[in-house]
XYZ file of C-alpha atoms in Angstrom:
725
model
C 149.606 -83.507 -7.766
C 146.557 -85.748 -8.195
C 148.471 -88.827 -7.033
C 149.751 -87.037 -3.934
C 146.280 -85.749 -3.032
C 144.839 -89.224 -3.549
C 147.418 -90.797 -1.211
C 146.682 -88.238 1.501
C 142.911 -88.693 1.223
C 143.201 -92.486 1.196
C 145.258 -92.418 4.387
C 143.086 -89.856 6.180
C 139.827 -91.641 5.389
C 141.212 -95.080 6.298
C 142.754 -93.906 9.587
C 140.136 -91.288 10.347
C 140.183 -91.708 14.143
C 143.892 -91.031 14.408
C 143.611 -88.248 11.841
C 140.727 -86.684 13.760
C 142.832 -86.481 16.917
C 145.638 -84.792 14.987
C 143.143 -82.330 13.458
C 141.654 -81.487 16.859
C 145.137 -80.983 18.321
C 146.069 -78.713 15.405
C 142.928 -76.609 15.857
C 143.634 -76.289 19.605
C 147.187 -75.119 18.884
C 145.871 -72.574 16.377
C 143.317 -71.430 18.939
C 146.047 -70.864 21.528
C 148.134 -68.973 18.973
C 145.123 -66.836 18.080
C 144.446 -66.137 21.742
C 147.975 -64.831 22.153
C 147.889 -62.812 18.937
C 147.934 -59.034 19.034
C 145.668 -57.070 16.682
C 147.288 -54.660 14.268
C 146.125 -51.076 14.006
C 144.240 -50.380 10.800
C 146.459 -48.230 8.579
C 144.627 -46.249 5.912
C 147.619 -44.221 4.751
C 147.990 -43.544 1.027
C 151.733 -42.936 0.577
C 152.774 -40.285 -1.909
C 149.432 -38.449 -2.025
C 148.843 -34.811 -1.119
C 146.227 -35.603 1.510
C 148.735 -37.961 3.134
C 151.272 -35.132 3.286
C 148.632 -32.975 4.987
C 147.881 -35.766 7.443
C 151.579 -36.174 8.238
C 151.790 -32.444 9.029
C 148.774 -32.711 11.317
C 150.273 -35.683 13.127
C 153.493 -33.801 13.742
C 152.133 -30.389 14.672
C 148.364 -30.622 15.369
C 147.542 -34.228 16.369
C 143.870 -33.486 17.005
C 143.364 -32.902 13.263
C 144.921 -36.291 12.478
C 142.662 -38.238 14.816
C 139.137 -39.556 14.398
C 136.336 -37.007 14.329
C 132.575 -36.749 14.356
C 129.923 -34.042 14.360
C 126.971 -33.508 16.701
C 124.003 -31.553 15.351
C 121.573 -29.932 17.775
C 118.240 -28.684 16.450
C 114.911 -27.392 17.669
C 111.513 -26.961 16.052
C 110.556 -23.886 18.094
C 112.432 -20.988 19.626
C 116.211 -20.789 19.444
C 118.973 -23.021 20.750
C 120.339 -20.050 22.654
C 117.245 -20.047 24.896
C 118.349 -20.831 28.438
C 116.768 -24.326 28.853
C 117.946 -25.446 25.429
C 121.440 -24.029 25.905
C 121.713 -25.799 29.252
C 120.740 -29.117 27.628
C 123.378 -28.636 24.938
C 126.062 -27.786 27.492
C 125.148 -30.943 29.400
C 125.771 -32.963 26.240
C 129.075 -31.217 25.503
C 130.305 -31.824 29.045
C 129.530 -35.530 28.764
C 131.342 -35.768 25.422
C 134.412 -33.926 26.746
C 134.737 -36.534 29.497
C 135.014 -39.419 27.009
C 138.326 -41.233 26.661
C 140.368 -39.959 23.745
C 138.384 -36.749 23.163
C 140.764 -33.781 22.938
C 138.644 -31.050 21.392
C 134.937 -30.176 21.453
C 133.877 -26.965 19.747
C 131.353 -24.638 21.394
C 128.672 -23.362 19.021
C 127.906 -20.383 21.241
C 131.377 -18.852 21.191
C 132.298 -16.249 18.539
C 132.729 -18.041 15.225
C 130.651 -20.996 16.428
C 128.445 -22.905 13.989
C 124.864 -21.771 14.553
C 122.382 -21.302 11.719
C 121.030 -17.849 10.924
C 117.641 -18.672 12.430
C 119.299 -20.036 15.589
C 117.587 -23.421 15.301
C 120.518 -25.619 14.235
C 124.006 -25.824 15.756
C 126.992 -27.941 14.768
C 129.682 -29.224 17.132
C 132.940 -30.795 15.944
C 134.426 -33.477 18.195
C 138.019 -34.600 17.710
C 139.914 -37.533 19.193
C 143.629 -38.066 19.641
C 142.975 -41.651 18.534
C 143.825 -42.646 14.953
C 140.723 -43.530 12.880
C 141.854 -47.140 12.578
C 142.029 -47.521 16.365
C 138.447 -46.467 17.119
C 136.386 -49.339 18.530
C 132.649 -49.969 18.523
C 132.563 -49.197 22.258
C 133.929 -45.719 21.545
C 131.122 -45.045 19.110
C 128.451 -46.312 21.469
C 129.817 -44.187 24.314
C 129.934 -41.146 22.035
C 126.300 -41.541 20.997
C 125.167 -42.077 24.580
C 127.021 -38.959 25.759
C 125.734 -36.831 22.882
C 122.136 -37.822 23.543
C 122.269 -36.593 27.144
C 121.361 -33.206 25.636
C 118.023 -34.398 24.312
C 115.040 -32.853 25.976
C 113.833 -29.293 26.583
C 112.878 -29.197 22.901
C 116.375 -30.095 21.673
C 116.873 -32.876 19.126
C 120.285 -34.544 18.719
C 121.688 -36.200 15.611
C 125.271 -37.046 14.700
C 127.518 -38.243 11.909
C 131.148 -39.140 11.298
C 133.544 -42.059 11.629
C 133.037 -42.606 15.356
C 129.256 -42.787 14.870
C 129.589 -45.161 11.906
C 131.764 -47.566 13.887
C 129.431 -47.400 16.875
C 126.499 -48.480 14.734
C 128.267 -51.374 13.037
C 126.243 -54.573 13.018
C 127.471 -57.012 15.652
C 125.328 -59.979 14.669
C 126.619 -61.599 11.449
C 123.238 -61.264 9.734
C 124.637 -61.541 6.206
C 126.625 -64.671 7.013
C 123.689 -66.322 8.787
C 121.300 -65.606 5.919
C 123.851 -67.024 3.459
C 124.315 -70.176 5.532
C 120.544 -70.675 5.821
C 120.129 -70.477 2.040
C 123.105 -72.808 1.575
C 121.433 -75.355 3.886
C 118.343 -75.427 1.691
C 120.250 -75.624 -1.608
C 122.624 -78.348 -0.403
C 119.710 -80.425 0.840
C 117.947 -80.084 -2.516
C 121.127 -81.025 -4.398
C 122.218 -84.017 -2.311
C 118.851 -85.195 -0.933
C 120.947 -86.242 2.031
C 121.246 -84.552 5.416
C 124.626 -86.226 5.977
C 126.109 -84.925 2.727
C 124.683 -81.471 3.380
C 126.072 -81.461 6.924
C 129.514 -82.700 5.880
C 129.768 -80.068 3.157
C 128.711 -77.226 5.421
C 130.764 -78.373 8.401
C 133.883 -78.774 6.271
C 133.469 -75.236 4.939
C 132.747 -73.707 8.353
C 135.770 -75.411 9.911
C 137.890 -73.971 7.125
C 136.526 -70.486 7.836
C 137.174 -70.894 11.577
C 140.736 -72.084 10.950
C 141.260 -69.144 8.622
C 140.030 -66.697 11.260
C 142.375 -68.234 13.838
C 145.306 -67.849 11.460
C 144.394 -64.250 10.704
C 144.115 -63.423 14.404
C 147.487 -65.022 15.139
C 149.163 -63.312 12.175
C 147.453 -59.913 12.449
C 150.270 -58.386 14.489
C 153.295 -59.773 12.607
C 151.800 -59.106 9.157
C 149.976 -55.888 10.058
C 146.662 -57.254 8.770
C 143.795 -54.714 8.995
C 140.702 -55.642 10.956
C 138.436 -55.529 7.903
C 140.574 -58.256 6.283
C 138.724 -60.754 8.483
C 135.368 -59.609 7.081
C 136.513 -60.130 3.486
C 138.078 -63.468 4.480
C 134.787 -64.646 6.002
C 132.813 -63.580 2.921
C 135.227 -65.260 0.516
C 136.015 -68.238 2.721
C 132.386 -69.089 3.371
C 131.372 -68.958 -0.286
C 134.482 -70.652 -1.675
C 134.640 -73.148 1.194
C 131.111 -74.399 0.585
C 131.806 -74.681 -3.153
C 135.049 -76.614 -2.632
C 133.497 -78.985 -0.094
C 130.473 -79.435 -2.332
C 132.650 -80.449 -5.285
C 134.617 -83.025 -3.300
C 131.635 -84.550 -1.478
C 129.682 -84.781 -4.740
C 132.550 -86.618 -6.435
C 132.974 -88.951 -3.470
C 129.308 -89.897 -3.657
C 129.641 -90.625 -7.378
C 132.559 -92.967 -6.770
C 130.867 -94.648 -3.793
C 127.742 -95.263 -5.889
C 129.964 -96.722 -8.638
C 131.170 -99.392 -6.210
C 134.444 -97.978 -4.904
C 135.441 -98.631 -1.305
C 135.479 -95.718 1.127
C 139.218 -95.113 0.843
C 139.235 -95.560 -2.951
C 136.293 -93.186 -3.398
C 137.958 -90.624 -1.123
C 141.214 -90.972 -3.082
C 139.463 -90.579 -6.429
C 137.529 -87.549 -5.169
C 140.745 -85.927 -3.921
C 142.681 -86.764 -7.089
C 139.996 -85.279 -9.319
C 137.799 -82.752 -7.520
C 140.515 -82.054 -4.936
C 143.021 -81.191 -7.654
C 140.469 -78.826 -9.181
C 140.003 -77.214 -5.772
C 143.758 -76.636 -5.476
C 143.943 -75.029 -8.920
C 140.839 -72.914 -8.341
C 141.987 -71.870 -4.875
C 145.409 -70.856 -6.174
C 143.818 -68.641 -8.811
C 141.565 -66.985 -6.222
C 144.574 -66.405 -3.941
C 146.651 -64.970 -6.778
C 143.830 -62.629 -7.797
C 143.111 -61.303 -4.307
C 146.771 -61.116 -3.226
C 147.442 -59.164 -6.422
C 146.006 -56.175 -4.563
C 149.516 -55.734 -3.175
C 150.479 -53.883 -6.360
C 147.740 -51.277 -5.877
C 150.070 -49.228 -3.686
C 147.760 -48.789 -0.674
C 149.251 -50.710 2.287
C 145.879 -51.451 3.889
C 144.399 -52.788 0.638
C 147.474 -54.926 -0.059
C 147.477 -56.446 3.431
C 143.743 -56.995 3.178
C 144.438 -59.039 0.032
C 147.025 -61.097 1.901
C 144.538 -61.709 4.718
C 141.804 -62.791 2.318
C 144.251 -65.099 0.512
C 145.116 -66.722 3.858
C 141.402 -67.245 4.482
C 140.960 -68.941 1.092
C 144.075 -71.088 1.651
C 142.549 -72.266 4.937
C 139.330 -73.479 3.299
C 141.335 -75.230 0.559
C 143.456 -77.088 3.124
C 140.338 -77.887 5.151
C 138.626 -79.340 2.078
C 141.637 -81.563 1.366
C 142.189 -82.768 4.941
C 139.080 -82.365 7.084
C 136.697 -83.724 4.456
C 138.533 -87.077 4.015
C 138.411 -87.518 7.794
C 134.676 -86.813 7.788
C 134.243 -89.196 4.849
C 135.899 -91.952 6.863
C 133.778 -91.192 9.927
C 130.405 -90.842 8.158
C 130.945 -93.139 5.172
C 127.817 -95.235 5.737
C 125.608 -92.132 5.715
C 127.380 -90.365 2.849
C 126.917 -93.209 0.352
C 123.819 -92.472 -1.771
C 120.876 -94.683 -0.941
C 119.738 -94.429 -4.547
C 122.542 -94.464 -7.156
C 120.360 -92.537 -9.593
C 120.770 -89.470 -7.347
C 124.382 -89.142 -8.500
C 124.059 -90.312 -12.078
C 124.865 -87.798 -14.826
C 122.023 -85.335 -15.343
C 120.126 -86.217 -18.490
C 118.653 -82.724 -18.517
C 122.067 -81.071 -18.636
C 123.249 -83.567 -21.238
C 120.341 -82.470 -23.445
C 121.283 -78.860 -22.732
C 124.845 -79.678 -23.775
C 123.555 -81.225 -26.993
C 121.636 -78.049 -27.827
C 124.575 -75.760 -27.073
C 127.078 -77.869 -29.015
C 124.620 -78.285 -31.867
C 124.599 -74.536 -32.549
C 127.724 -73.181 -30.842
C 127.922 -69.901 -32.756
C 124.316 -69.060 -31.870
C 124.980 -69.894 -28.213
C 128.030 -67.629 -28.093
C 126.192 -64.803 -29.854
C 123.222 -65.038 -27.481
C 125.446 -65.202 -24.400
C 127.593 -62.246 -25.469
C 124.486 -60.215 -26.316
C 123.071 -60.771 -22.817
C 126.401 -59.823 -21.221
C 126.553 -56.641 -23.301
C 123.035 -55.687 -22.193
C 124.072 -56.068 -18.549
C 127.320 -54.197 -19.221
C 125.769 -51.220 -21.062
C 125.173 -48.999 -17.969
C 128.921 -49.079 -17.248
C 129.363 -46.491 -20.016
C 127.835 -43.938 -17.618
C 129.590 -45.149 -14.479
C 130.695 -42.267 -12.262
C 133.320 -42.983 -9.670
C 132.973 -40.969 -6.504
C 132.413 -40.977 -2.781
C 129.006 -41.848 -1.308
C 128.271 -39.759 1.763
C 125.710 -39.789 4.543
C 123.192 -38.308 2.128
C 122.913 -41.857 0.757
C 121.973 -43.321 4.131
C 118.443 -44.324 5.080
C 116.334 -41.337 6.152
C 115.768 -42.963 9.543
C 119.465 -43.098 10.456
C 120.982 -40.407 12.632
C 123.799 -39.854 10.112
C 121.275 -38.945 7.407
C 119.334 -36.672 9.758
C 122.523 -34.833 10.749
C 123.644 -34.608 7.117
C 120.358 -33.101 5.958
C 120.216 -30.586 8.800
C 123.813 -29.466 8.178
C 123.067 -29.089 4.470
C 119.956 -27.007 5.192
C 121.678 -24.766 7.720
C 125.206 -24.344 6.348
C 125.093 -25.719 2.792
C 125.889 -29.235 1.506
C 129.633 -28.549 1.503
C 129.630 -28.333 5.292
C 129.521 -32.127 5.321
C 132.972 -32.339 3.717
C 135.204 -29.279 4.295
C 138.740 -29.108 2.936
C 141.538 -28.800 5.495
C 144.395 -26.803 4.011
C 147.593 -27.736 5.841
C 150.133 -24.945 5.350
C 153.769 -25.745 6.095
C 155.210 -22.464 7.426
C 158.730 -21.411 8.439
C 158.975 -20.820 12.161
C 159.446 -17.201 13.234
C 159.033 -15.635 9.780
C 157.370 -12.234 10.172
C 155.846 -12.344 6.694
C 153.947 -15.581 7.278
C 150.766 -13.856 8.528
C 150.491 -11.715 5.404
C 151.207 -14.687 3.152
C 148.510 -16.747 4.870
C 145.991 -13.937 4.372
C 146.797 -13.935 0.673
C 146.046 -17.677 0.524
C 142.776 -17.110 2.394
C 141.730 -14.363 -0.005
C 142.567 -16.329 -3.154
C 140.745 -19.427 -1.903
C 137.733 -17.342 -0.852
C 137.472 -15.860 -4.353
C 137.525 -19.290 -5.987
C 134.157 -20.272 -7.548
C 132.663 -23.172 -5.612
C 133.939 -22.045 -2.194
C 131.228 -21.147 0.321
C 133.405 -19.979 3.208
C 136.997 -19.838 4.440
C 138.084 -19.643 8.073
C 141.105 -17.549 9.083
C 144.369 -19.472 9.282
C 144.931 -21.077 12.687
C 148.659 -21.483 13.477
C 149.859 -24.517 15.419
C 151.322 -24.037 18.875
C 154.848 -24.617 17.609
C 154.366 -22.095 14.806
C 155.467 -24.523 12.099
C 152.151 -24.922 10.337
C 148.710 -23.362 9.998
C 145.287 -24.718 9.087
C 142.728 -23.059 6.843
C 139.275 -24.621 6.566
C 137.618 -24.123 3.166
C 133.994 -25.210 2.785
C 132.739 -26.032 -0.736
C 129.295 -25.057 -1.948
C 128.658 -28.636 -3.099
C 128.384 -31.971 -1.304
C 131.309 -34.411 -0.919
C 129.949 -36.778 -3.589
C 129.164 -34.016 -6.091
C 131.344 -34.126 -9.195
C 131.800 -30.356 -8.919
C 133.539 -30.865 -5.573
C 136.139 -33.036 -7.281
C 136.623 -30.387 -9.947
C 137.035 -27.719 -7.248
C 139.697 -29.778 -5.509
C 141.593 -30.171 -8.760
C 141.343 -26.425 -9.426
C 142.643 -25.522 -5.966
C 145.594 -27.872 -6.223
C 146.438 -27.164 -9.828
C 145.891 -23.404 -10.124
C 144.763 -21.416 -7.097
C 147.190 -22.565 -4.404
C 150.337 -22.683 -6.575
C 149.604 -19.082 -7.654
C 148.854 -17.964 -4.083
C 152.132 -19.367 -2.720
C 154.350 -18.344 -5.628
C 157.433 -16.529 -4.347
C 156.843 -17.636 -0.733
C 158.365 -20.449 1.352
C 154.871 -21.758 2.154
C 153.699 -25.171 1.005
C 149.990 -25.978 1.041
C 148.539 -29.500 1.096
C 144.790 -29.973 0.763
C 143.594 -32.659 3.156
C 140.435 -33.774 4.933
C 138.063 -36.654 4.384
C 136.898 -35.716 0.885
C 140.365 -34.940 -0.589
C 141.713 -38.042 1.163
C 139.155 -40.217 -0.531
C 139.839 -38.589 -3.902
C 143.565 -39.253 -3.522
C 142.890 -42.806 -2.433
C 140.792 -43.330 -5.565
C 143.385 -41.793 -7.865
C 146.130 -43.934 -6.340
C 144.137 -47.095 -6.915
C 143.162 -46.099 -10.460
C 146.756 -45.365 -11.439
C 147.810 -48.920 -10.533
C 144.767 -50.591 -12.076
C 146.372 -51.555 -15.443
C 149.340 -53.184 -13.676
C 147.031 -55.008 -11.285
C 144.770 -56.356 -14.047
C 147.727 -57.447 -16.185
C 149.361 -59.240 -13.250
C 146.207 -61.086 -12.173
C 145.256 -62.151 -15.691
C 148.805 -63.169 -16.587
C 149.376 -65.349 -13.527
C 145.878 -66.889 -13.729
C 146.330 -67.789 -17.394
C 149.704 -69.417 -16.647
C 148.137 -71.502 -13.864
C 145.353 -72.659 -16.178
C 147.797 -73.488 -18.974
C 149.804 -75.631 -16.549
C 146.657 -77.327 -15.268
C 144.910 -78.108 -18.567
C 147.925 -78.301 -20.932
C 145.992 -75.976 -23.192
C 146.809 -72.589 -24.697
C 143.482 -71.490 -26.126
C 141.173 -72.471 -23.253
C 142.887 -70.218 -20.658
C 143.137 -67.279 -23.080
C 139.493 -67.484 -24.120
C 138.461 -67.999 -20.482
C 140.255 -64.808 -19.483
C 138.445 -62.825 -22.192
C 135.003 -64.009 -21.161
C 135.850 -63.551 -17.487
C 136.589 -59.916 -18.235
C 133.295 -59.564 -20.085
C 131.317 -61.054 -17.189
C 133.068 -58.692 -14.741
C 132.201 -55.680 -16.912
C 128.595 -56.947 -16.911
C 128.736 -56.978 -13.106
C 129.968 -53.380 -13.133
C 127.006 -52.508 -15.330
C 124.548 -54.064 -12.867
C 126.059 -52.152 -9.941
C 125.896 -48.911 -11.931
C 122.264 -49.527 -12.929
C 121.144 -50.196 -9.357
C 123.110 -47.705 -7.278
C 123.751 -44.872 -9.709
C 120.674 -45.084 -11.951
C 118.325 -46.353 -9.231
C 117.003 -49.467 -11.014
C 115.473 -51.465 -8.160
C 117.479 -49.478 -5.584
C 114.500 -49.087 -3.256
C 114.258 -52.879 -2.954
C 117.574 -52.972 -1.087
C 117.049 -49.788 0.912
C 119.233 -47.275 -0.943
C 118.538 -44.119 -2.909
C 119.423 -43.601 -6.538
C 122.313 -41.404 -7.581
C 124.906 -43.159 -5.428
C 128.309 -42.843 -7.130
C 130.376 -46.007 -7.463
C 133.181 -46.035 -4.916
C 136.414 -46.080 -6.878
C 138.004 -49.020 -5.075
C 134.875 -51.181 -5.485
C 135.628 -52.046 -9.153
C 139.179 -52.997 -8.172
C 138.029 -55.194 -5.290
C 135.278 -56.734 -7.403
C 137.765 -57.535 -10.146
C 140.129 -59.245 -7.699
C 137.356 -61.341 -6.178
C 135.308 -62.067 -9.293
C 138.175 -62.978 -11.579
C 139.327 -65.585 -9.098
C 135.876 -66.976 -8.325
C 134.863 -67.059 -11.993
C 137.910 -69.195 -12.656
C 136.663 -71.539 -9.897
C 133.630 -72.503 -11.950
C 135.741 -72.517 -15.097
C 138.079 -75.090 -13.548
C 135.199 -77.191 -12.188
C 133.476 -77.372 -15.580
C 136.508 -77.763 -17.831
C 138.148 -80.397 -15.629
C 135.191 -82.764 -16.158
C 135.072 -82.010 -19.882
C 138.815 -82.658 -20.141
C 138.430 -85.833 -18.096
C 135.823 -87.136 -20.529
C 138.138 -86.196 -23.409
C 141.007 -88.158 -21.809
C 138.691 -91.160 -21.465
C 138.239 -91.252 -25.229
C 135.283 -88.969 -25.982
C 135.463 -86.716 -29.015
C 135.378 -82.925 -28.600
C 131.586 -82.566 -28.784
C 130.826 -85.756 -26.839
C 133.236 -84.741 -24.069
C 131.368 -81.450 -23.656
C 127.993 -83.192 -23.501
C 129.160 -85.836 -21.033
C 131.089 -83.312 -18.956
C 128.012 -81.097 -18.735
C 125.898 -84.031 -17.612
C 128.377 -84.890 -14.855
C 129.175 -81.452 -13.419
C 126.747 -78.775 -14.654
C 124.248 -79.380 -11.836
C 127.011 -79.105 -9.229
C 128.337 -75.910 -10.853
C 124.830 -74.436 -10.915
C 124.169 -75.153 -7.248
C 127.656 -74.008 -6.265
C 127.002 -70.722 -8.062
C 123.601 -70.315 -6.425
C 125.158 -70.878 -3.000
C 128.015 -68.455 -3.616
C 125.566 -65.878 -4.956
C 123.354 -66.314 -1.894
C 126.293 -65.836 0.486
C 127.291 -62.580 -1.218
C 123.789 -61.253 -1.856
C 122.881 -61.717 1.805
C 125.167 -58.771 2.607
C 122.590 -56.380 1.138
C 120.763 -56.856 4.461
C 123.382 -54.670 6.177
C 122.859 -50.929 6.614
C 126.184 -49.918 5.079
C 125.932 -48.782 1.450
C 129.425 -50.101 0.655
C 128.530 -53.579 1.940
C 125.329 -53.457 -0.103
C 127.322 -52.496 -3.198
C 129.763 -55.367 -2.717
C 127.071 -57.892 -1.812
C 124.759 -57.127 -4.720
C 127.584 -56.725 -7.220
C 129.312 -59.968 -6.313
C 126.093 -61.940 -5.899
C 124.636 -61.002 -9.281
C 128.030 -61.292 -10.960
C 128.352 -64.926 -9.866
C 124.881 -65.685 -11.239
C 125.717 -63.999 -14.546
C 128.988 -65.891 -14.797
C 127.519 -69.307 -14.026
C 124.295 -69.029 -16.026
C 125.688 -67.277 -19.101
C 129.436 -67.866 -19.329
C 129.821 -71.352 -17.843
C 126.588 -72.993 -18.985
C 126.255 -71.326 -22.405
C 129.400 -69.693 -23.763
C 132.153 -71.969 -22.400
C 130.694 -75.280 -23.743
C 130.169 -73.666 -27.131
C 133.745 -72.354 -27.258
C 135.235 -75.755 -26.345
C 133.114 -77.369 -29.062
C 134.295 -74.927 -31.710
C 137.940 -75.355 -30.720
C 137.657 -79.129 -31.097
C 140.890 -81.009 -30.483
C 142.775 -77.710 -30.480
C 141.118 -76.914 -27.171
C 143.660 -79.172 -25.476
C 146.677 -78.269 -27.620
C 149.838 -76.751 -26.185
C 153.005 -75.801 -28.094
C 155.794 -78.264 -27.431
C 158.240 -75.658 -26.155
C 155.686 -74.388 -23.640
C 154.730 -77.919 -22.617
C 158.372 -78.641 -21.754
C 158.906 -75.624 -19.485
C 155.607 -75.756 -17.559
C 155.028 -78.221 -14.711
C 152.603 -81.024 -15.540
C 149.609 -80.813 -13.214
C 146.865 -83.409 -13.607
C 143.444 -82.076 -12.593
C 141.388 -85.037 -13.728
C 143.125 -87.728 -11.675
C 142.434 -90.230 -14.433
C 145.515 -92.214 -13.341
C 144.231 -92.752 -9.798
C 143.383 -96.447 -9.439
C 140.836 -98.122 -7.191
C 143.124 -100.370 -5.125
C 140.379 -102.295 -3.379
C 138.831 -103.599 -6.607
C 139.829 -106.960 -8.044
C 142.972 -106.727 -10.178
C 141.059 -107.183 -13.423
C 138.866 -104.169 -12.565
C 141.707 -101.814 -11.582
C 141.314 -99.047 -14.044
C 140.222 -95.459 -13.756
C 136.686 -95.413 -12.463
C 134.078 -93.887 -14.781
C 133.366 -90.274 -13.969
C 129.647 -90.761 -13.987
C-alpha cells in the first residue's frame, strides 16, 4: 500500500497543473450530481417495537396522530382567557395556525373537554400536521411560530413547544463549525509557524468536507440517507480531515527539510503518513458504519453517511494535498529546518515514561478511573423541554403546562387500540380499559376512547403524573404494558399498543441497548484485525482496544458528571439533572473508538518506523515520541476544539455530544497516547511487534511506515530510506 500511495503522490505533485484540472473537473461533476440529487425523507421508525406498532395503526386509520405535532400555550397574568378581548386574540391565533400548510387539526380550548386550567389563566392547544416528523422543514416551524404569535396582545402571552417549534428554531449559521475552524487556524499556525502550511492543511480538509457533502447530497435519495447524517459527517469530516492533512503536511515538511525533492518528499509523506491516514480512516469508517447492526434504520444509514464523509476526507488528503504540495512547494518548505526537527522536549518526556513504565501506566489508569467514576450513577433517559434555557419559548410552555395540568401533560401516552369493526361489545371493552388505566398509580387523567372514522381502532390518551424524563414515568410505562393492559384486554379481541413521544423514545432506547453488545464486539473485532494487519503485531492492537475502552468509559463519566450531576453545567448553559440520552453512549462509542485509533495509529506508526530502522524497543519509543508526539498533541487539540465548539448551540443533545467528544479526545491524547501507550510498548519490548506465523500468513501485509520508499532524485549512493526526523 505504501508503495502505491507514494507513486500516486509523486505523480500528482510532479504534474500538479494537469492534476489540478482533473480535480476541478471531478468536483464540478460531483457538484452537478449533487444538484440533481433528491433528498430522502428522514425515517425514525423503530421496527419491532410497540410504539412503532401504534404508529403504524395511526398511519393507517388516524393519520393526524402519526404526523408532526406541537403545542401552543396561552396565558395571562390577570383576568381569565375566556374574557372577550383575550378570547378573540386566541381565536385569531388559532385561525392563523389552521391556515398553515399541512395542519389538519387544531384543538379549541374553549369547547367542552378543552384544556384550560382551573383558574382560567392558562390554556393548551394541540396542533397536528399530516406531515411526517421527518419531513418538517425549518420554514414550517418559522411559519408556525409566526402564526401562533398573532394572538399576543390584549394581555395574552403565547409560548409553544414540540417538534415543529424545535425545527423552526434550529441554528442556520454553522456557529460550532466556524468556532472550531477559528481555533484550528490558531493552533495550526502555532504548530507550523507557516501561513502556507496552515492554509494547505485547512484547505485540504475543507475540500474533503465539501466533497463529502456533495457525495451525501447525490446519494441521499438512492441510499435513503437522513438529513442529520450530513451534520455528523461535517463534525467528523472537519475534525478528522484537519488531522489527516496535518499529519501529511507535517511529514512532507520533515522530508523537504531533510533535502528531498518536492516529488520525493511528497512520495515519502504519502507512503508513511498517508498510509497511516488510510489505516486510521478505515478504522473510523468501520466503527461508525457498525451502527448498521443497531437495528434502527435511521441510525444505520446515518453511520453510512458519516463513513462516506470520512472516506471523502481520506481521499482528499491523499490526492488534493499532493497537488497543493506541487503548487505551493516553495512556500511549504520550512525556512528554518529546526522547526521540523524532533522535539527534544517530547524525547525527554519519552525517556521519563519509558524509565518508569509501570508507574506511568498506574498513574494514567488512576486518572482515567477518576474520570470514569460518575458513570456508576449514569441514568439513561429522555431530556425534555424542562432542560431548556429558561428564556426559550419551549421551556416557558413546558413550565406553564406543568403548573396548570401537571408535569405529565408534557408527555402523554397515546394508547392505540386495534378493534374489530362492527363489534357491539367494543364500547364496553374500551370502557374497561379506560377504567383499569385510570386506577393505575401514576396516572393523572384518562380521556374517553375516541374511535377512528373507519371504526377499526380507537385512541385513549393517558396522562402520567410525572414528567417525560422522570424515572417513574418509565416504570409506569412498563407496568401498563406488562400488567395493566394485558389484564384489561384478557378474553377480548382488542390489542393495545402504547405509543406517543415518550414511549417511542423508550422503545428506541431499548432497541439500541439490546444490540449494544453485538455492536461493540463487531467494532472492536474489525478494528483489532485492521491494526494487526497494519502493524504485524498481536499484542499492540489488543492492548490498544482495552485502553480505548477505558478512555471511552472515562468520557461517559465526564458527560454524566456535567449533565446529570451538574458539575460545571451552568458554564455551558444547561441545568443539572439532565438524564443521558440512551443513544448518546452508542454514538459516542462509534465515534470515539474510531478517532482514538487515529491517534494510536499516528503514534505507533512512528515508533514502529524507528524500530524498523534499527532502534531498540525503548529507544524506538523515545525517538518516535520526539518525531510525532507534538503533531499528535496538536491534532488532538484541534479535534477537541472542533467538537467542543458545538456546546455553543442551544440544543442539549448537541451540547452533550460536543462536550463529551471534545473532552474524550483530550483525555485520550493526554493520558492514553502520551502516557500509557509509550509505557505499554516499552514493557512489551520486542514482543510488541510479534505476530504468530500462522496469522502472519493469512493476513495481508500492509506497510504503514513506508520505510521502503526511496528518494529517487538523490544521487544513487544516497538512495536509502530517508531518516524520519
